[in-house]
GROMACS .gro file of C-alpha atoms in nm:
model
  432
    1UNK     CA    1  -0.914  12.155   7.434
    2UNK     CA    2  -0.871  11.922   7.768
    3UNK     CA    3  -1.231  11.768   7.893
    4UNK     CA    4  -1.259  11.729   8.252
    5UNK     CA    5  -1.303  11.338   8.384
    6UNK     CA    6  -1.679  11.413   8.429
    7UNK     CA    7  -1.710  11.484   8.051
    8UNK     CA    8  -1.485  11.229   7.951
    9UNK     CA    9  -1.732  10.956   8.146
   10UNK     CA   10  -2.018  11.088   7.944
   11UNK     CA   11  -1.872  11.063   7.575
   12UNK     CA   12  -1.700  10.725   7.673
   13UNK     CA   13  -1.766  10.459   7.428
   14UNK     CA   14  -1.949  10.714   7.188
   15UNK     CA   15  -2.177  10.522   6.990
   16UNK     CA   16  -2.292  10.276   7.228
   17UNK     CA   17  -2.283  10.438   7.565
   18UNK     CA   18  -2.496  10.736   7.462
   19UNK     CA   19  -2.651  10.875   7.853
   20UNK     CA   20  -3.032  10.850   7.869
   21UNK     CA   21  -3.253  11.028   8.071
   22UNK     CA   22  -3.267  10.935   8.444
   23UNK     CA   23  -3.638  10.686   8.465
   24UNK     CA   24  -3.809  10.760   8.768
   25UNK     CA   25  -3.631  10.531   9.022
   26UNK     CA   26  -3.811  10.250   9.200
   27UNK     CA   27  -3.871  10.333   9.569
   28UNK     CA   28  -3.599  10.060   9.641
   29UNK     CA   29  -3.356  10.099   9.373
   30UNK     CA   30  -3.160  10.412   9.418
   31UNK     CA   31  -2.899  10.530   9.147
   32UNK     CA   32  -2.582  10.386   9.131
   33UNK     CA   33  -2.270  10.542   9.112
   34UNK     CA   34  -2.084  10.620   8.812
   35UNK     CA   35  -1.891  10.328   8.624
   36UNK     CA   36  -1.512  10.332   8.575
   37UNK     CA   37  -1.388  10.511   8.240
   38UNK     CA   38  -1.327  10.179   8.081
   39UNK     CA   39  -1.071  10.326   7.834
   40UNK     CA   40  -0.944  10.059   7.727
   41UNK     CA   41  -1.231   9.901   7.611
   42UNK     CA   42  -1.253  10.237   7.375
   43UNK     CA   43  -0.881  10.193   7.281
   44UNK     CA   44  -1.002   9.804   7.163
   45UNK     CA   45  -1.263   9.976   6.938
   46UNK     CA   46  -0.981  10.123   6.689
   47UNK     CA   47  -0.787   9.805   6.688
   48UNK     CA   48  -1.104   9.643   6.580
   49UNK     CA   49  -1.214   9.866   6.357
   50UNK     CA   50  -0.868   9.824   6.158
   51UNK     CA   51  -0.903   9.487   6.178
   52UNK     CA   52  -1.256   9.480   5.962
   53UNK     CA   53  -1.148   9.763   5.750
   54UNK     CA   54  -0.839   9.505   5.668
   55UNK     CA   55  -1.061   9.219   5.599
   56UNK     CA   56  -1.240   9.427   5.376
   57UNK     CA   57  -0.967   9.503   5.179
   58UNK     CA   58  -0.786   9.157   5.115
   59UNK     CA   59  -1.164   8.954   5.070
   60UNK     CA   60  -1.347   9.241   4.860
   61UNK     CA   61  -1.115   9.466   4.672
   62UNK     CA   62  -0.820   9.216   4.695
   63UNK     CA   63  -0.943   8.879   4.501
   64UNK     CA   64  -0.910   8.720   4.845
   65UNK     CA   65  -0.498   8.785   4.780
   66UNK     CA   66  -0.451   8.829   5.185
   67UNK     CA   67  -0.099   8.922   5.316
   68UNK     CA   68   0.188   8.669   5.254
   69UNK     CA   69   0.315   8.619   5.562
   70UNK     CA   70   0.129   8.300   5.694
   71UNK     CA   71   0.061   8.477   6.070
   72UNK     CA   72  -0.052   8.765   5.924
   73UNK     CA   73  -0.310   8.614   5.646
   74UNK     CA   74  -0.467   8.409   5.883
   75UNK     CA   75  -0.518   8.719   6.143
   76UNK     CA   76  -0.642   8.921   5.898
   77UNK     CA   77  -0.883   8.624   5.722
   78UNK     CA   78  -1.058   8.635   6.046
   79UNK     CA   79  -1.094   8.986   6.050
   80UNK     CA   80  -1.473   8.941   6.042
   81UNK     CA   81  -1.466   8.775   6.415
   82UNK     CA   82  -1.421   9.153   6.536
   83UNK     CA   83  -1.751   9.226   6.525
   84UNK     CA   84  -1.822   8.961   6.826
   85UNK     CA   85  -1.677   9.245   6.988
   86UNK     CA   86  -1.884   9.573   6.891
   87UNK     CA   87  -2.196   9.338   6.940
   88UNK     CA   88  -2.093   9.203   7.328
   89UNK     CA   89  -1.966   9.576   7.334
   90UNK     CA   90  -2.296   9.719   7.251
   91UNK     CA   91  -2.482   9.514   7.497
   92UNK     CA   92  -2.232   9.525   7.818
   93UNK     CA   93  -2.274   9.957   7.778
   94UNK     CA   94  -2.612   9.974   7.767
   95UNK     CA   95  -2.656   9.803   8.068
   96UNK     CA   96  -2.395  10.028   8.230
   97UNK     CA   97  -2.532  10.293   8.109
   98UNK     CA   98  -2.894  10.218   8.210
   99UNK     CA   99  -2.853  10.026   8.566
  100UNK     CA  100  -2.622  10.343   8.669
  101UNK     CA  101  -2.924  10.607   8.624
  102UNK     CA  102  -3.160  10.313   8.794
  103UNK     CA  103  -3.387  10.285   8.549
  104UNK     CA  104  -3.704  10.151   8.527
  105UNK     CA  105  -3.767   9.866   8.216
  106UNK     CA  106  -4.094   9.818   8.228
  107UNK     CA  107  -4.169  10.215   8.158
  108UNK     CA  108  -4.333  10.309   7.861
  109UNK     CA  109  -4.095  10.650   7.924
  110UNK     CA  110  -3.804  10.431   7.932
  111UNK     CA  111  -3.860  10.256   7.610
  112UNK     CA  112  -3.931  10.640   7.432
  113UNK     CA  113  -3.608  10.795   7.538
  114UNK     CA  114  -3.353  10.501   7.514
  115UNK     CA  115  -3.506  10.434   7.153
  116UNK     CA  116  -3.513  10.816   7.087
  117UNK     CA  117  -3.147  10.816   7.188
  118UNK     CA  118  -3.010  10.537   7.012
  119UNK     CA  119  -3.143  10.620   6.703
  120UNK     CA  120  -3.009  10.991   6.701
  121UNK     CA  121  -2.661  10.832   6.789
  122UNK     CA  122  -2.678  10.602   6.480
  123UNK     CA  123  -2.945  10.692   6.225
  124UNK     CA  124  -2.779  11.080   6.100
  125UNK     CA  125  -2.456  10.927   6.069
  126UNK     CA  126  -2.600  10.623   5.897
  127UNK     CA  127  -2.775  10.811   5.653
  128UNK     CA  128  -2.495  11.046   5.604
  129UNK     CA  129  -2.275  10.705   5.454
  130UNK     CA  130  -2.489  10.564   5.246
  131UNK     CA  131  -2.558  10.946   5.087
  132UNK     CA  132  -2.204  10.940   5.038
  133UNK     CA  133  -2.262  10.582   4.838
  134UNK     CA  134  -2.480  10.672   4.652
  135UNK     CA  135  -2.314  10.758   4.318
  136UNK     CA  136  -2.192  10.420   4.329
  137UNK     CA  137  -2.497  10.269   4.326
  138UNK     CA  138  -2.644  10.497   4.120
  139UNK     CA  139  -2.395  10.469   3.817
  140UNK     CA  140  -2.440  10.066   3.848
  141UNK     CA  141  -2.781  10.059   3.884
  142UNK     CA  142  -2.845   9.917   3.584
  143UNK     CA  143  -2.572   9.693   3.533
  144UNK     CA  144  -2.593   9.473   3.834
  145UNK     CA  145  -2.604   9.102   3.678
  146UNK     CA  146  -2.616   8.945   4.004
  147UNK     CA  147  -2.872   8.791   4.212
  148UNK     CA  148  -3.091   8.884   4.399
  149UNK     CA  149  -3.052   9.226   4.229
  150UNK     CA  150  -3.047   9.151   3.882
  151UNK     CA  151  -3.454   9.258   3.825
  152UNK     CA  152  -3.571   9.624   3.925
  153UNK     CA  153  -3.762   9.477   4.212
  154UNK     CA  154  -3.486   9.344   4.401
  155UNK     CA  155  -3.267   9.669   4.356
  156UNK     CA  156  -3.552   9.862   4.475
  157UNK     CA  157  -3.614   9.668   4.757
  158UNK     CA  158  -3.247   9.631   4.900
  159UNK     CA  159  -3.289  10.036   4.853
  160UNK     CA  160  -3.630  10.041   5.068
  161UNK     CA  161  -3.545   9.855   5.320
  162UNK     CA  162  -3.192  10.006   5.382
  163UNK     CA  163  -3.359  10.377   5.362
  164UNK     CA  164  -3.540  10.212   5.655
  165UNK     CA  165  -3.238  10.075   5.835
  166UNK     CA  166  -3.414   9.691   5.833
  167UNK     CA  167  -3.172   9.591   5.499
  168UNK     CA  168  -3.080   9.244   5.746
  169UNK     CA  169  -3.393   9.159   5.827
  170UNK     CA  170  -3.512   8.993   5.528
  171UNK     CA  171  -3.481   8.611   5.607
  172UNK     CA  172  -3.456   8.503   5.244
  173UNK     CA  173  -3.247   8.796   5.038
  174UNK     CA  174  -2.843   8.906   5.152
  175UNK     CA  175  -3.029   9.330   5.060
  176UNK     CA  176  -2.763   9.449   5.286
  177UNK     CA  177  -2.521   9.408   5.036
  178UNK     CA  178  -2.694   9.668   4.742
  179UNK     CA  179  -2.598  10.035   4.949
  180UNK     CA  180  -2.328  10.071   5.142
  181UNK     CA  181  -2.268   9.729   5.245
  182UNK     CA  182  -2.087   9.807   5.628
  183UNK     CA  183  -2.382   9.964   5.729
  184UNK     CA  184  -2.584   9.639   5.784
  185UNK     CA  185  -2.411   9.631   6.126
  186UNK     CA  186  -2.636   9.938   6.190
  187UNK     CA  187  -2.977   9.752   6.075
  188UNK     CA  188  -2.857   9.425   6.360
  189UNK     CA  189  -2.779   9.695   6.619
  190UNK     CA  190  -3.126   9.866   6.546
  191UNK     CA  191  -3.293   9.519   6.616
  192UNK     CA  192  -3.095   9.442   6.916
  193UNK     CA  193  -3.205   9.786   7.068
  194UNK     CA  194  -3.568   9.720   6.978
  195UNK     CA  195  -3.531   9.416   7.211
  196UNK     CA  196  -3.365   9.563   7.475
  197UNK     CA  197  -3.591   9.714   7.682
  198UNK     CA  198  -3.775   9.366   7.719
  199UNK     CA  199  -3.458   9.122   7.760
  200UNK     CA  200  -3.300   9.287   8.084
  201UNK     CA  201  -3.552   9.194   8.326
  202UNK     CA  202  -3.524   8.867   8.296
  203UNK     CA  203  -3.196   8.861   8.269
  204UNK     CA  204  -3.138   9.093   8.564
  205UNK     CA  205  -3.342   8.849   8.718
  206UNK     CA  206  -3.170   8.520   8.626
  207UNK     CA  207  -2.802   8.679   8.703
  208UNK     CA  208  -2.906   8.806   9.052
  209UNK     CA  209  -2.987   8.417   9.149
  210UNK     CA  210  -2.772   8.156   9.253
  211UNK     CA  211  -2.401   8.127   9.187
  212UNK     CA  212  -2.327   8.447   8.948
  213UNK     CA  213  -2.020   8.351   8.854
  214UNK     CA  214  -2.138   7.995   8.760
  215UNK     CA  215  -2.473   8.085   8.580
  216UNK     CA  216  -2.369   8.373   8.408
  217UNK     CA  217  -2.102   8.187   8.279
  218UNK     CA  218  -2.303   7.895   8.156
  219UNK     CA  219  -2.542   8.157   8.028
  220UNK     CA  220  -2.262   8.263   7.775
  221UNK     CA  221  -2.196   7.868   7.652
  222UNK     CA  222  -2.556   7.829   7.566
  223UNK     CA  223  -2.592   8.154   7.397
  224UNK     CA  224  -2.290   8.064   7.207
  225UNK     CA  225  -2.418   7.698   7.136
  226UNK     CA  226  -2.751   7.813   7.032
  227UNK     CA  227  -2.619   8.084   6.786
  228UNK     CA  228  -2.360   7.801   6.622
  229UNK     CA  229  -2.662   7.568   6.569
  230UNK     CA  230  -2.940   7.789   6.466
  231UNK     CA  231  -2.658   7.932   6.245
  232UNK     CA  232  -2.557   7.638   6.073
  233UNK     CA  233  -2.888   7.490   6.042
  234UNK     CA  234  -3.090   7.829   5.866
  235UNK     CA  235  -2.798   7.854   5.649
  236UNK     CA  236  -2.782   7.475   5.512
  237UNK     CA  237  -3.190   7.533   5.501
  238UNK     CA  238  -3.140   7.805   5.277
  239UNK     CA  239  -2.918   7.590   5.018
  240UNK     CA  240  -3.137   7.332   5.019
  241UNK     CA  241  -3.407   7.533   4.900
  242UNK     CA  242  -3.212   7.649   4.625
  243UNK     CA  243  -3.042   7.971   4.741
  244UNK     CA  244  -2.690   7.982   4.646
  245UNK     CA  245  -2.429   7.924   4.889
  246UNK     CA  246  -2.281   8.281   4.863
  247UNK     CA  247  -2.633   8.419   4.908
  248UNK     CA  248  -2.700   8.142   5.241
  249UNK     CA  249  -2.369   8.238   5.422
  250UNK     CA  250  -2.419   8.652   5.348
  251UNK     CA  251  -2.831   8.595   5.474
  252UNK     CA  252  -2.704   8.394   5.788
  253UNK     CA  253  -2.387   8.610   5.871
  254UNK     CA  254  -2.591   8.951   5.952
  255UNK     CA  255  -2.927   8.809   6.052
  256UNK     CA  256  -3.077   8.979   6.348
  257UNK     CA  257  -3.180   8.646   6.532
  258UNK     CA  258  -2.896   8.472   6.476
  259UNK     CA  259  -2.639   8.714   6.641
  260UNK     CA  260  -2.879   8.800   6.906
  261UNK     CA  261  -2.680   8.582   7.074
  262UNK     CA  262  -2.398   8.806   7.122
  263UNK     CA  263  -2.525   9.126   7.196
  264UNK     CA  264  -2.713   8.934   7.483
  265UNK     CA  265  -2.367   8.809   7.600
  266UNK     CA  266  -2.314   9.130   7.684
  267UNK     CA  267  -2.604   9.251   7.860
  268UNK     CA  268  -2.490   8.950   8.128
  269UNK     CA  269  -2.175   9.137   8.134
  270UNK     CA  270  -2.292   9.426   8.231
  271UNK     CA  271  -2.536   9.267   8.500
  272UNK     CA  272  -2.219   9.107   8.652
  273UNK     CA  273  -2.002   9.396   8.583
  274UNK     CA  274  -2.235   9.653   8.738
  275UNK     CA  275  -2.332   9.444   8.994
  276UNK     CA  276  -1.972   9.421   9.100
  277UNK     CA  277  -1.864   9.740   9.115
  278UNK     CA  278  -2.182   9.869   9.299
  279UNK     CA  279  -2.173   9.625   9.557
  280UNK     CA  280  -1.823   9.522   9.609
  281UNK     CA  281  -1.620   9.647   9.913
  282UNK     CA  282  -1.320   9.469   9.808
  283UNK     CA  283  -1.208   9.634   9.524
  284UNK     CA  284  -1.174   9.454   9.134
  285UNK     CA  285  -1.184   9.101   9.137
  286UNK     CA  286  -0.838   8.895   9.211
  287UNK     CA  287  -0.587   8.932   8.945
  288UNK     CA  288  -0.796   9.058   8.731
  289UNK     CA  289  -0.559   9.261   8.521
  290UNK     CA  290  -0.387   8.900   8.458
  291UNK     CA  291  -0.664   8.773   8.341
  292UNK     CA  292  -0.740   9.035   8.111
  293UNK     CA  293  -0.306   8.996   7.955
  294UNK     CA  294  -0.344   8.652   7.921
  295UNK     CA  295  -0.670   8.651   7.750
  296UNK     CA  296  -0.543   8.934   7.535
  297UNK     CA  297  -0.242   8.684   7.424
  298UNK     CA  298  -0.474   8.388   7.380
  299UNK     CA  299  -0.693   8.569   7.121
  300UNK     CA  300  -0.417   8.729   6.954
  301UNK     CA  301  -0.295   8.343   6.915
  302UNK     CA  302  -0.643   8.238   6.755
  303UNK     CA  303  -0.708   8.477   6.542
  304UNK     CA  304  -0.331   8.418   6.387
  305UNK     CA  305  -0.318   8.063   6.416
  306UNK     CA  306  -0.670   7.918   6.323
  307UNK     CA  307  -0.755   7.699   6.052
  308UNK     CA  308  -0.771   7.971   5.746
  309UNK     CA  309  -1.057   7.725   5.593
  310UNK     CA  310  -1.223   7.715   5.933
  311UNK     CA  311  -1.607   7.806   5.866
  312UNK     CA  312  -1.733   8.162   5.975
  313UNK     CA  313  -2.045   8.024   6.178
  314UNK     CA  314  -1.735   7.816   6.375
  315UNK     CA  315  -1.493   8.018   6.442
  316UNK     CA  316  -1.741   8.318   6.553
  317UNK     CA  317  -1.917   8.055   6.846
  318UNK     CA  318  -1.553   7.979   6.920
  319UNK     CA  319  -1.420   8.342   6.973
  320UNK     CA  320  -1.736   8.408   7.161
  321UNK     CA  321  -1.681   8.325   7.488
  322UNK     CA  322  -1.315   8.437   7.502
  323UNK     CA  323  -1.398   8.768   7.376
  324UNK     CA  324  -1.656   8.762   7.635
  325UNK     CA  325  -1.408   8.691   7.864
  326UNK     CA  326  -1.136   8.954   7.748
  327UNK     CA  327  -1.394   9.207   7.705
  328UNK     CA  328  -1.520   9.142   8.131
  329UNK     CA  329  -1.151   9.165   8.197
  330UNK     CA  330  -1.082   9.479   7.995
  331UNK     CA  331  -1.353   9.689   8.121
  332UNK     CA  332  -1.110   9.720   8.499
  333UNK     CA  333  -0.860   9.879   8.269
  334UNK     CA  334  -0.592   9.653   8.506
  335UNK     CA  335  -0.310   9.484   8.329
  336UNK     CA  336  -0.043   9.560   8.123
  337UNK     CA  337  -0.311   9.529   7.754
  338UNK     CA  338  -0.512   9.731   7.945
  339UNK     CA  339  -0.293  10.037   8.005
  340UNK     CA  340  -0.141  10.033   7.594
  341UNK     CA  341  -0.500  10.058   7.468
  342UNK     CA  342  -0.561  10.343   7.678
  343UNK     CA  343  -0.308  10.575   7.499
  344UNK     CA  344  -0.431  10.876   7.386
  345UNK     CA  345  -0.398  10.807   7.056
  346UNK     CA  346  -0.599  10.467   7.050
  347UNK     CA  347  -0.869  10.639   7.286
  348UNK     CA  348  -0.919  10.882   7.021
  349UNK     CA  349  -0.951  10.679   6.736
  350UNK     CA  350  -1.164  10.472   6.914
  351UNK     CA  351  -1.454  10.693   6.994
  352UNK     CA  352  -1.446  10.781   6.658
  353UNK     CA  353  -1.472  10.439   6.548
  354UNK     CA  354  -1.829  10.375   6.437
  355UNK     CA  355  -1.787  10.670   6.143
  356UNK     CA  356  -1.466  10.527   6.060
  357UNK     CA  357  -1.598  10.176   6.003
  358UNK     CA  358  -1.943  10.287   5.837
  359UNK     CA  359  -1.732  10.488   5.548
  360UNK     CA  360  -1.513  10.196   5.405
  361UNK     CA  361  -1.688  10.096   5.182
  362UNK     CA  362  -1.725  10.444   4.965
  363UNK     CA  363  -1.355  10.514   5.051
  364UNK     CA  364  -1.238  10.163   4.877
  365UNK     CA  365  -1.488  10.239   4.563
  366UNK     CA  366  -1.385  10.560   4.504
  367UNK     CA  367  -1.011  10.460   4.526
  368UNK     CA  368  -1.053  10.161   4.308
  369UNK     CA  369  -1.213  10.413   4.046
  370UNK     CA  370  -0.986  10.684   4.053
  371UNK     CA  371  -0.684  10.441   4.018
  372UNK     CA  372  -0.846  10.232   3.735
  373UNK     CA  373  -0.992  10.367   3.360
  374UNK     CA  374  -1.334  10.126   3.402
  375UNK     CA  375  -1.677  10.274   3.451
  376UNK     CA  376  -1.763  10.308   3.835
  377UNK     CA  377  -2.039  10.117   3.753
  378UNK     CA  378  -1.868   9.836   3.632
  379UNK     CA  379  -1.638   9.838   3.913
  380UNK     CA  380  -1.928   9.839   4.171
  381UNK     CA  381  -2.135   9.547   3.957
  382UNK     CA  382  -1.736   9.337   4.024
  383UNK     CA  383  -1.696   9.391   4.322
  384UNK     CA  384  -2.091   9.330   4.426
  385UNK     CA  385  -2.071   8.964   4.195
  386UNK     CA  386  -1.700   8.851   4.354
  387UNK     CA  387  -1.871   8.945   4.726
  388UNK     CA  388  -2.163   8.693   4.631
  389UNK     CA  389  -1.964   8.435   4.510
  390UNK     CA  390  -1.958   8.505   4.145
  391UNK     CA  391  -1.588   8.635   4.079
  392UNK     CA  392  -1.515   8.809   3.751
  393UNK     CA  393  -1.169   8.712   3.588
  394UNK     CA  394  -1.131   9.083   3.465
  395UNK     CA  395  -1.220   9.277   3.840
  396UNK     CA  396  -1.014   9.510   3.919
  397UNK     CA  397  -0.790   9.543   4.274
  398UNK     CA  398  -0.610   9.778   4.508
  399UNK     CA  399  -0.255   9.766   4.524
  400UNK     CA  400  -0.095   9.673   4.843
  401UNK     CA  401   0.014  10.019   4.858
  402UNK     CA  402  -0.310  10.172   4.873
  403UNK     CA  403  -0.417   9.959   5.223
  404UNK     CA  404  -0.274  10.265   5.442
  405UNK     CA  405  -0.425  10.503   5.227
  406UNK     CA  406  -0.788  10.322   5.285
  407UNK     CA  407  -0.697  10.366   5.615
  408UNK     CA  408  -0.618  10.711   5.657
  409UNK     CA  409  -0.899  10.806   5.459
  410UNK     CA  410  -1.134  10.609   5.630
  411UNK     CA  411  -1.014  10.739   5.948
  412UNK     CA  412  -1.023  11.102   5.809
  413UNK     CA  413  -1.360  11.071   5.741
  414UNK     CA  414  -1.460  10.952   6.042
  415UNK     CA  415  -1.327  11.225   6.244
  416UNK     CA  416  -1.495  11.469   6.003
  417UNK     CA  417  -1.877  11.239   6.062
  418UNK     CA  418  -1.774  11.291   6.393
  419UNK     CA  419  -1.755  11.669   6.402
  420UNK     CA  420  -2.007  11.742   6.141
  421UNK     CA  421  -2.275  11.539   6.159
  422UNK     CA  422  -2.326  11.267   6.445
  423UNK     CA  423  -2.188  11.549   6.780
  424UNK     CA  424  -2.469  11.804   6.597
  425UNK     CA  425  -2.704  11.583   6.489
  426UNK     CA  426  -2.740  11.400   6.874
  427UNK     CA  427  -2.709  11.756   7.030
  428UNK     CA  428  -3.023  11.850   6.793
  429UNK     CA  429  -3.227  11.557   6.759
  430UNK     CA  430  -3.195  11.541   7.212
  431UNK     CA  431  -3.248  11.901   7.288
  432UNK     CA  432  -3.500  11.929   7.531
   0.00000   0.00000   0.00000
């Protein structure tokens, strides 16, 4: 069934641009208008999502045996930079989504229903994966040789804190990586919307000053400056205390605090981005749809033609400000990029992105056991010790052949997360 343009605005982005309830407006701040449909940007969101599922599949359930073609293993090797994306993403959307219904920060109302919102978006469909995990974990449980979840207290506590959605949070222990390990993008986002409510006034402040262009721009630098050092320096603090360097780099990668960095990238998006197209009477900006082609092209270029040994932290800080970039450009849905990842196709898969991505992991453990004779257990304690660092000669792998199957599957599943429990559970847990 066709949605009219008014309903397509309000599911746009689905899992990050979830409408809130209109704060009271200031007496000087009415609402804006509605934002542009940005479908592109939703069309990006399934490219990305194959791109992590892919990197997945070669560095976890491959033995790191990427593609042969040289373009193609390096693209896919930096598979993980995608996620620069959905956290800028996550950040630019939200401040769409709040400036347009004028809302009011400093409310304690505010604060109740964007929280109350986010978390029916994500939480249902979050516990809905790792439910679907759970045999895994369950028929391992007691075969997991690895650190830190080789003693009954550190199983049980990667399980506690990822029934509460904090599994990242720990400074010291990767717990992310016990229960449904894609899910710890879920436990970031959680602390990034915690923050929210008490970044954007300053920020609003800060990109309303001076030369916006200019500011906001160096605004992005140091964010991505900070994030490489404070990066590099917890996780080289973390070895030198005696944590293992698999252990460090899994700790640092999904920390909270160290990719805060990004998400608030894209709140000065937004800031820009809404400013701009509230207050501009001269259309988009100048060639903007070129800049969004050839930005498209350059990133294409880095991901396939960086160093393959280059370290995460480094080549994360280095896709950051191009992404942020790309991502500014994207959101005009001008250029020639722009209009293929609007196809209807892309749009769809898009939106349904965020259940696609949060199932991999089950859909590659269940393959893996059905095509080999091993206990799933074993498989899962494998697979958990060559993600760590500790690779076990005998682990089993996918074939090649199985990579579009992963996909399909994954995809399948999301549509059906989609359908049956994240459009029902937010239409529940929002009801007035």
């Amino acid at each position: 069934m066709g949605r009219t343009e008014d309903e397509t605005k309000n599911e746009m982005l689905r899992e990050q641009s979830t409408g809130l309830l209109p704060a009271k407006p200031k007496a000087d701040k009415a609402p804006a208008p509605a934002p542009a449909r940005m479908k592109a940007l939703v069309g990006a969101r399934s490219i990305a999502c194959v791109l992590v599922i892919c990197y997945h599949f070669f560095s976890d359930f491959r033995d790191g045996d990427f593609p042969a073609w040289s373009v193609l293993t390096t693209t896919v090797q930096h598979g993980y930079g995608a996620v620069v994306f959905f956290f800028q993403l996550s950040g630019f959307v939200n401040v769409i989504t709040s400036e347009r219904r004028a809302s009011d920060y400093t409310s304690p109302s505010f604060r109740r229903v964007f929280w109350k919102r986010r978390l029916s978006r994500l939480v249902p469909t979050f516990l809905f994966a790792n439910a679907l995990f759970l045999p895994v974990l369950m028929s391992g449980w007691n075969q997991i040789s690895v650190e830190p979840f080789e003693s009954a207290a550190g199983r049980w506590g990667g399980v506690i804190f990822t029934l509460f959605a904090i599994q990242t949070w720990d400074p010291l222990r990767p717990l992310w990586r016990l229960w449904n390990y894609p899910s710890w993008a879920v436990s970031t986002e959680i602390a990034f919307y915690i923050i929210f409510p008490f970044v954007m006034p300053p920020i609003l402040y800060v990109t309303k000053t001076g030369s916006r262009t200019l500011l906001c721009g160096l605004l992005v630098f140091l964010f991505c400056v900070l994030e490489l050092l404070i990066w590099k320096g917890y996780q080289d603090e973390l070895e030198f205390f005696g944590v293992s360097d698999g252990q460090a780099a899994d700790i640092a990668y999904t920390n909270p605090v160290i990719r805060l960095g990004e998400f608030l990238t894209g709140i000065v998006l937004g800031c820009v981005f809404h400013h701009h197209r509230t207050t501009s009477t001269s259309g988009d900006p100048p060639s903007i749809g070129l800049i969004a082609d050839v930005t498209s092209v350059l990133m294409v270029l880095i991901y396939a033609l960086a160093a393959d040994e280059m370290p995460i932290p480094l080549f994360v800080c280095m896709i950051s400000p191009l992404t942020a970039l790309w991502l500014y450009a994207m959101a005009y849905d001008r250029g020639y990029i722009a209009k293929m990842l609007q196809m209807d196709l892309l749009h769809t898969m898009g939106e349904w992105s965020y259940c696609t991505y949060i199932h991999q992991a089950s859909v590659m453990f269940y393959l893996l056991w059905a095509l080999n004779g091993q206990d799933l257990g074993e498989i899962y304690n494998m697979v958990l010790a060559k993600a760590l660092g500790e690779l076990m000669p005998d682990s089993p792998i996918l074939p090649m052949w199985t990579l579009p199957v992963v996909l399909g599957l994954c995809h399948a599943l999301g549509w059906a997360t989609v359908v049956l429990v994240e459009e029902p559970a937010l239409k529940y847990l929002t009801r007035r």
